[in-house]
PDB file of C-alpha atoms in Angstrom:
ATOM      1  CA  MET A  14      -0.286   5.481 -13.775  1.00 48.00           C
ATOM      2  CA  GLU A  15       1.086   8.979 -13.358  1.00 47.00           C
ATOM      3  CA  PRO A  16       0.726  11.093 -10.245  1.00 52.00           C
ATOM      4  CA  ARG A  17      -1.828  13.777 -10.883  1.00 49.00           C
ATOM      5  CA  ASP A  18      -1.698  17.420 -10.022  1.00 47.00           C
ATOM      6  CA  SER A  19      -3.244  18.319  -6.716  1.00 45.00           C
ATOM      7  CA  THR A  20      -3.168  21.089  -4.174  1.00 45.00           C
ATOM      8  CA  PRO A  21      -3.648  20.691  -0.424  1.00 43.00           C
ATOM      9  CA  GLY A  22      -7.235  20.509   0.680  1.00 45.00           C
ATOM     10  CA  ASP A  23      -8.822  19.995  -2.728  1.00 49.00           C
ATOM     11  CA  THR A  24      -9.853  16.352  -2.324  1.00 53.00           C
ATOM     12  CA  ALA A  25     -10.978  14.044   0.446  1.00 47.00           C
ATOM     13  CA  ALA A  26      -7.567  12.393   0.348  1.00 46.00           C
ATOM     14  CA  ASP A  27      -5.987  15.744   1.158  1.00 59.00           C
ATOM     15  CA  ARG A  28      -7.724  15.819   4.528  1.00 80.00           C
ATOM     16  CA  LEU A  29      -6.158  12.782   6.086  1.00 94.00           C
ATOM     17  CA  PRO A  30      -7.201  11.898   9.647  1.00 97.00           C
ATOM     18  CA  PHE A  31      -3.803  10.321  10.350  1.00 97.00           C
ATOM     19  CA  THR A  32      -0.216  11.547  10.337  1.00 97.00           C
ATOM     20  CA  ARG A  33       1.814   8.305  10.219  1.00 98.00           C
ATOM     21  CA  LEU A  34       1.482   6.175   7.087  1.00 98.00           C
ATOM     22  CA  LEU A  35       3.158   2.817   6.509  1.00 98.00           C
ATOM     23  CA  LEU A  36       3.562   2.350   2.754  1.00 98.00           C
ATOM     24  CA  VAL A  37       4.445  -1.160   1.559  1.00 98.00           C
ATOM     25  CA  ALA A  38       5.526  -1.580  -2.070  1.00 98.00           C
ATOM     26  CA  THR A  39       5.685  -4.981  -3.730  1.00 98.00           C
ATOM     27  CA  GLY A  40       7.232  -6.290  -6.929  1.00 97.00           C
ATOM     28  CA  SER A  41       5.137  -4.709  -9.646  1.00 95.00           C
ATOM     29  CA  VAL A  42       6.672  -2.560 -12.363  1.00 93.00           C
ATOM     30  CA  SER A  43       4.482   0.302 -11.177  1.00 92.00           C
ATOM     31  CA  ALA A  44       6.591   0.412  -8.016  1.00 96.00           C
ATOM     32  CA  SER A  45       8.967   2.412 -10.215  1.00 96.00           C
ATOM     33  CA  GLU A  46       6.482   5.297  -9.962  1.00 95.00           C
ATOM     34  CA  LEU A  47       6.720   5.397  -6.187  1.00 97.00           C
ATOM     35  CA  PRO A  48       9.237   8.291  -6.027  1.00 97.00           C
ATOM     36  CA  SER A  49       6.790  10.489  -7.954  1.00 97.00           C
ATOM     37  CA  TRP A  50       3.980   9.543  -5.609  1.00 97.00           C
ATOM     38  CA  ILE A  51       6.151  10.272  -2.565  1.00 97.00           C
ATOM     39  CA  LEU A  52       6.899  13.706  -3.987  1.00 97.00           C
ATOM     40  CA  TRP A  53       3.156  14.211  -4.441  1.00 96.00           C
ATOM     41  CA  LEU A  54       2.555  13.200  -0.826  1.00 96.00           C
ATOM     42  CA  ARG A  55       5.200  15.598   0.431  1.00 95.00           C
ATOM     43  CA  SER A  56       3.732  18.492  -1.534  1.00 95.00           C
ATOM     44  CA  THR A  57       0.095  17.825  -0.634  1.00 95.00           C
ATOM     45  CA  HIS A  58       0.478  16.424   2.893  1.00 95.00           C
ATOM     46  CA  PRO A  59       3.580  18.055   4.387  1.00 95.00           C
ATOM     47  CA  ALA A  60       2.709  16.933   7.925  1.00 95.00           C
ATOM     48  CA  LEU A  61       2.383  13.278   6.928  1.00 97.00           C
ATOM     49  CA  GLU A  62       5.205  10.953   7.983  1.00 97.00           C
ATOM     50  CA  VAL A  63       5.733   8.104   5.546  1.00 98.00           C
ATOM     51  CA  GLN A  64       7.594   4.922   6.415  1.00 98.00           C
ATOM     52  CA  THR A  65       8.306   2.884   3.313  1.00 98.00           C
ATOM     53  CA  VAL A  66       8.837  -0.875   3.193  1.00 98.00           C
ATOM     54  CA  LEU A  67      10.023  -2.632   0.033  1.00 98.00           C
ATOM     55  CA  THR A  68       9.638  -6.327  -0.586  1.00 98.00           C
ATOM     56  CA  PRO A  69      12.758  -7.923  -2.082  1.00 97.00           C
ATOM     57  CA  SER A  70      11.064  -8.063  -5.495  1.00 97.00           C
ATOM     58  CA  ALA A  71      10.056  -4.385  -5.295  1.00 98.00           C
ATOM     59  CA  ARG A  72      13.744  -3.483  -5.084  1.00 97.00           C
ATOM     60  CA  ARG A  73      14.051  -4.474  -8.742  1.00 96.00           C
ATOM     61  CA  PHE A  74      11.976  -1.411  -9.631  1.00 97.00           C
ATOM     62  CA  VAL A  75      12.809   1.230  -6.996  1.00 97.00           C
ATOM     63  CA  THR A  76      15.781   1.724  -4.716  1.00 97.00           C
ATOM     64  CA  PRO A  77      15.704   2.211  -0.954  1.00 97.00           C
ATOM     65  CA  GLU A  78      18.158   5.060  -1.347  1.00 96.00           C
ATOM     66  CA  ALA A  79      15.726   7.095  -3.447  1.00 96.00           C
ATOM     67  CA  LEU A  80      12.925   6.610  -0.943  1.00 97.00           C
ATOM     68  CA  ASN A  81      15.229   7.409   1.981  1.00 97.00           C
ATOM     69  CA  LEU A  82      15.907  10.832   0.512  1.00 97.00           C
ATOM     70  CA  LEU A  83      12.272  11.489  -0.332  1.00 97.00           C
ATOM     71  CA  THR A  84      10.824  10.392   3.016  1.00 97.00           C
ATOM     72  CA  SER A  85      13.710  11.394   5.304  1.00 96.00           C
ATOM     73  CA  ARG A  86      13.329   7.972   6.870  1.00 97.00           C
ATOM     74  CA  ARG A  87      15.234   4.741   6.398  1.00 97.00           C
ATOM     75  CA  THR A  88      13.384   2.446   4.017  1.00 98.00           C
ATOM     76  CA  LEU A  89      12.935  -1.053   5.407  1.00 96.00           C
ATOM     77  CA  VAL A  90      13.314  -4.273   3.461  1.00 95.00           C
ATOM     78  CA  ASP A  91      10.462  -6.700   3.993  1.00 97.00           C
ATOM     79  CA  SER A  92      12.433  -9.660   5.282  1.00 95.00           C
ATOM     80  CA  TRP A  93      13.233 -11.024   8.682  1.00 92.00           C
ATOM     81  CA  PRO A  94      16.546  -9.827  10.142  1.00 87.00           C
ATOM     82  CA  GLU A  95      19.370 -12.300   9.752  1.00 85.00           C
ATOM     83  CA  GLU A  96      21.116 -10.973  12.820  1.00 83.00           C
ATOM     84  CA  PRO A  97      19.638 -10.987  16.336  1.00 80.00           C
ATOM     85  CA  VAL A  98      17.659  -7.841  17.058  1.00 82.00           C
ATOM     86  CA  LEU A  99      16.512  -6.212  20.257  1.00 83.00           C
ATOM     87  CA  ARG A 100      13.066  -5.352  18.951  1.00 88.00           C
ATOM     88  CA  ALA A 101      10.667  -7.146  16.621  1.00 90.00           C
ATOM     89  CA  PRO A 102      10.199  -4.954  13.510  1.00 90.00           C
ATOM     90  CA  HIS A 103       6.536  -5.876  13.015  1.00 92.00           C
ATOM     91  CA  VAL A 104       5.702  -4.895  16.591  1.00 95.00           C
ATOM     92  CA  ASP A 105       7.280  -1.480  16.140  1.00 95.00           C
ATOM     93  CA  LEU A 106       5.570  -1.003  12.762  1.00 97.00           C
ATOM     94  CA  THR A 107       2.194  -2.013  14.179  1.00 97.00           C
ATOM     95  CA  ALA A 108       2.564   0.418  17.072  1.00 97.00           C
ATOM     96  CA  TRP A 109       3.777   3.254  14.831  1.00 97.00           C
ATOM     97  CA  ALA A 110       1.411   3.134  11.850  1.00 98.00           C
ATOM     98  CA  GLU A 111      -1.908   4.960  11.976  1.00 98.00           C
ATOM     99  CA  ALA A 112      -2.710   3.650   8.508  1.00 98.00           C
ATOM    100  CA  VAL A 113      -1.201   1.061   6.177  1.00 98.00           C
ATOM    101  CA  VAL A 114      -1.287   0.994   2.389  1.00 98.00           C
ATOM    102  CA  VAL A 115       0.086  -1.676   0.066  1.00 98.00           C
ATOM    103  CA  TYR A 116       0.920   0.175  -3.108  1.00 98.00           C
ATOM    104  CA  PRO A 117       1.218  -1.528  -5.509  1.00 98.00           C
ATOM    105  CA  ALA A 118       0.135  -4.986  -4.335  1.00 98.00           C
ATOM    106  CA  THR A 119       1.059  -7.900  -6.572  1.00 98.00           C
ATOM    107  CA  PHE A 120      -1.250 -10.851  -7.135  1.00 98.00           C
ATOM    108  CA  SER A 121       0.941 -12.910  -4.817  1.00 98.00           C
ATOM    109  CA  TYR A 122       1.013 -10.355  -1.979  1.00 98.00           C
ATOM    110  CA  THR A 123      -2.752  -9.814  -2.217  1.00 98.00           C
ATOM    111  CA  ALA A 124      -3.281 -13.576  -1.995  1.00 98.00           C
ATOM    112  CA  ARG A 125      -0.926 -13.998   0.964  1.00 98.00           C
ATOM    113  CA  LEU A 126      -2.624 -11.156   2.816  1.00 98.00           C
ATOM    114  CA  ALA A 127      -6.088 -12.560   2.131  1.00 98.00           C
ATOM    115  CA  LEU A 128      -5.056 -16.044   3.239  1.00 98.00           C
ATOM    116  CA  GLY A 129      -3.821 -14.725   6.561  1.00 98.00           C
ATOM    117  CA  LEU A 130      -0.166 -15.471   5.915  1.00 98.00           C
ATOM    118  CA  ALA A 131       2.358 -13.585   7.988  1.00 97.00           C
ATOM    119  CA  ASP A 132       5.692 -14.663   6.561  1.00 96.00           C
ATOM    120  CA  SER A 133       7.244 -11.200   6.357  1.00 97.00           C
ATOM    121  CA  PRO A 134       7.323  -8.188   8.711  1.00 97.00           C
ATOM    122  CA  SER A 135       4.876  -6.173   6.601  1.00 98.00           C
ATOM    123  CA  LEU A 136       2.404  -9.034   6.259  1.00 98.00           C
ATOM    124  CA  LEU A 137       2.479  -9.722   9.986  1.00 97.00           C
ATOM    125  CA  THR A 138       1.968  -5.996  10.599  1.00 98.00           C
ATOM    126  CA  ALA A 139      -0.999  -5.876   8.214  1.00 98.00           C
ATOM    127  CA  GLN A 140      -2.520  -8.958   9.850  1.00 98.00           C
ATOM    128  CA  CYS A 141      -2.134  -7.633  13.406  1.00 97.00           C
ATOM    129  CA  THR A 142      -2.834  -3.917  13.106  1.00 97.00           C
ATOM    130  CA  ALA A 143      -6.148  -2.378  14.111  1.00 97.00           C
ATOM    131  CA  ALA A 144      -5.401   0.587  11.857  1.00 98.00           C
ATOM    132  CA  PRO A 145      -7.047   0.813   8.434  1.00 98.00           C
ATOM    133  CA  VAL A 146      -5.297  -1.127   5.671  1.00 98.00           C
ATOM    134  CA  GLY A 147      -5.609  -0.117   2.023  1.00 98.00           C
ATOM    135  CA  VAL A 148      -4.628  -2.483  -0.778  1.00 98.00           C
ATOM    136  CA  ALA A 149      -4.129  -1.435  -4.405  1.00 98.00           C
ATOM    137  CA  PRO A 150      -3.605  -4.538  -6.546  1.00 98.00           C
ATOM    138  CA  ALA A 151      -1.614  -4.384  -9.791  1.00 97.00           C
ATOM    139  CA  LEU A 152      -2.277  -7.422 -11.947  1.00 97.00           C
ATOM    140  CA  PRO A 153      -1.143  -9.093 -15.160  1.00 95.00           C
ATOM    141  CA  PRO A 154      -3.494  -9.747 -18.110  1.00 95.00           C
ATOM    142  CA  GLY A 155      -6.339 -11.950 -16.913  1.00 95.00           C
ATOM    143  CA  GLY A 156      -5.516 -11.339 -13.261  1.00 95.00           C
ATOM    144  CA  ALA A 157      -8.544  -9.233 -12.403  1.00 94.00           C
ATOM    145  CA  GLN A 158     -10.887 -11.832 -13.893  1.00 95.00           C
ATOM    146  CA  SER A 159      -9.327 -14.863 -12.226  1.00 97.00           C
ATOM    147  CA  HIS A 160     -11.383 -16.801  -9.704  1.00 98.00           C
ATOM    148  CA  ALA A 161      -8.511 -16.827  -7.236  1.00 98.00           C
ATOM    149  CA  TYR A 162      -8.093 -13.050  -7.279  1.00 98.00           C
ATOM    150  CA  ARG A 163     -11.801 -12.393  -6.916  1.00 98.00           C
ATOM    151  CA  ALA A 164     -11.958 -14.804  -3.978  1.00 98.00           C
ATOM    152  CA  HIS A 165      -9.045 -13.042  -2.309  1.00 98.00           C
ATOM    153  CA  VAL A 166     -10.675  -9.628  -2.751  1.00 98.00           C
ATOM    154  CA  ASP A 167     -13.932 -10.982  -1.347  1.00 98.00           C
ATOM    155  CA  ALA A 168     -12.055 -12.328   1.671  1.00 98.00           C
ATOM    156  CA  LEU A 169     -10.274  -9.024   2.288  1.00 98.00           C
ATOM    157  CA  SER A 170     -13.512  -7.108   1.920  1.00 96.00           C
ATOM    158  CA  THR A 171     -14.973  -8.921   4.915  1.00 97.00           C
ATOM    159  CA  ARG A 172     -12.336  -7.432   7.187  1.00 97.00           C
ATOM    160  CA  PRO A 173     -13.597  -4.353   9.015  1.00 97.00           C
ATOM    161  CA  ASN A 174     -10.272  -2.518   8.738  1.00 98.00           C
ATOM    162  CA  THR A 175      -9.400  -3.313   5.138  1.00 98.00           C
ATOM    163  CA  VAL A 176     -10.322  -1.679   1.846  1.00 98.00           C
ATOM    164  CA  VAL A 177      -9.298  -2.821  -1.634  1.00 98.00           C
ATOM    165  CA  ALA A 178      -9.048  -0.258  -4.430  1.00 98.00           C
ATOM    166  CA  ALA A 179     -10.066  -1.766  -7.751  1.00 97.00           C
ATOM    167  CA  PRO A 180      -7.215  -1.809 -10.289  1.00 97.00           C
ATOM    168  CA  VAL A 181      -7.520   0.202 -13.487  1.00 96.00           C
ATOM    169  CA  PRO A 182      -6.910  -0.967 -17.084  1.00 95.00           C
ATOM    170  CA  ALA A 183      -3.328  -0.437 -18.219  1.00 93.00           C
ATOM    171  CA  LEU A 184      -1.008  -1.151 -21.106  1.00 90.00           C
ATOM    172  CA  SER A 185       0.788  -4.455 -20.753  1.00 89.00           C
ATOM    173  CA  MET A 186       4.513  -4.146 -21.394  1.00 85.00           C
ATOM    174  CA  THR A 187       4.448  -7.767 -22.586  1.00 89.00           C
ATOM    175  CA  THR A 188       1.419  -7.941 -24.878  1.00 91.00           C
ATOM    176  CA  GLY A 189       1.393  -4.305 -25.975  1.00 91.00           C
ATOM    177  CA  ARG A 190      -2.362  -4.227 -25.368  1.00 91.00           C
ATOM    178  CA  MET A 191      -4.584  -2.598 -22.771  1.00 92.00           C
ATOM    179  CA  ASP A 192      -5.132  -5.921 -21.054  1.00 90.00           C
ATOM    180  CA  SER A 193      -3.089  -5.356 -17.910  1.00 92.00           C
ATOM    181  CA  TRP A 194      -4.216  -3.810 -14.610  1.00 94.00           C
ATOM    182  CA  ALA A 195      -2.442  -1.006 -12.795  1.00 95.00           C
ATOM    183  CA  ALA A 196      -2.889   0.021  -9.188  1.00 97.00           C
ATOM    184  CA  ALA A 197      -5.592   2.622  -8.631  1.00 97.00           C
ATOM    185  CA  PRO A 198      -4.245   6.171  -8.275  1.00 97.00           C
ATOM    186  CA  LEU A 199      -2.733   6.665  -4.831  1.00 97.00           C
ATOM    187  CA  PRO A 200      -5.027   9.651  -4.014  1.00 96.00           C
ATOM    188  CA  ASP A 201      -8.034   7.382  -4.572  1.00 96.00           C
ATOM    189  CA  LEU A 202      -6.647   4.711  -2.254  1.00 97.00           C
ATOM    190  CA  LEU A 203      -5.750   7.299   0.386  1.00 96.00           C
ATOM    191  CA  GLY A 204      -9.239   8.750   0.180  1.00 96.00           C
ATOM    192  CA  ALA A 205     -10.741   5.320   0.810  1.00 97.00           C
ATOM    193  CA  VAL A 206      -8.360   4.660   3.703  1.00 97.00           C
ATOM    194  CA  ALA A 207      -9.112   8.068   5.211  1.00 97.00           C
ATOM    195  CA  ALA A 208     -12.849   7.389   5.033  1.00 96.00           C
ATOM    196  CA  LEU A 209     -12.345   3.988   6.617  1.00 97.00           C
ATOM    197  CA  HIS A 210     -10.193   5.543   9.355  1.00 97.00           C
ATOM    198  CA  ARG A 211     -12.983   7.973  10.202  1.00 96.00           C
ATOM    199  CA  ARG A 212     -15.577   5.195  10.285  1.00 95.00           C
ATOM    200  CA  LEU A 213     -13.433   3.068  12.573  1.00 95.00           C
ATOM    201  CA  ALA A 214     -12.756   6.023  14.869  1.00 94.00           C
ATOM    202  CA  ALA A 215     -16.485   6.756  15.057  1.00 92.00           C
ATOM    203  CA  GLY A 216     -17.325   3.116  15.667  1.00 88.00           C
ATOM    204  CA  ARG A 217     -19.599   3.008  12.646  1.00 71.00           C
ATOM    205  CA  PRO A 218     -20.441  -0.232  10.794  1.00 61.00           C
ATOM    206  CA  GLU A 219     -18.116  -1.969   8.439  1.00 60.00           C
ATOM    207  CA  PRO A 220     -17.587  -0.019   5.194  1.00 53.00           C
ATOM    208  CA  GLU A 221     -18.227  -1.335   1.708  1.00 52.00           C
ATOM    209  CA  SER A 222     -15.218  -2.436  -0.337  1.00 48.00           C
ATOM    210  CA  ALA A 223     -13.852  -0.060  -2.971  1.00 47.00           C
ATOM    211  CA  ALA A 224     -13.143  -3.045  -5.253  1.00 48.00           C
TER     212      ALA A 224
END
């Protein structure tokens, strides 16, 4: 999925009601496109601060160094510190983020989030935050049709502060066919998260899932 051209103010996603975005990337090959998306964010939302977090498997596809330069912030690795720390990273992330997106979200990460697991700083942040959380799954062939995935999406859709962006058909690098599923375009996910943010701020009823 390639970042698309956009100019500030031309879509709903360009009028974000938040200025601090926590962006978690997991171990899908489409994480390699993250630098292009960060460049798009910087050009269309210059006031938006982006804190990136990479799971260990995401580091196979994108480097922290590249994201450091693009976000002007130190990219965090989604693992518990081995050395004693003065502050819990998930507490600071929860307090800082006005919105959270998981982009892309692997099958495994989506399942762990839906099951309420909190075995990494980003998962614990996503479980504890009151801010809107957007999830953009990226799935292998058959993933979108699996009973487990559909159950996880249904579970996430019951959460008042969570929205799941339906994945889009994509070319599988393994089968060579259009039977894989890529994360929805980031502007679409941001638009859904922005709408959810406004509904939560206004105290309106739970939104419908984007899945």
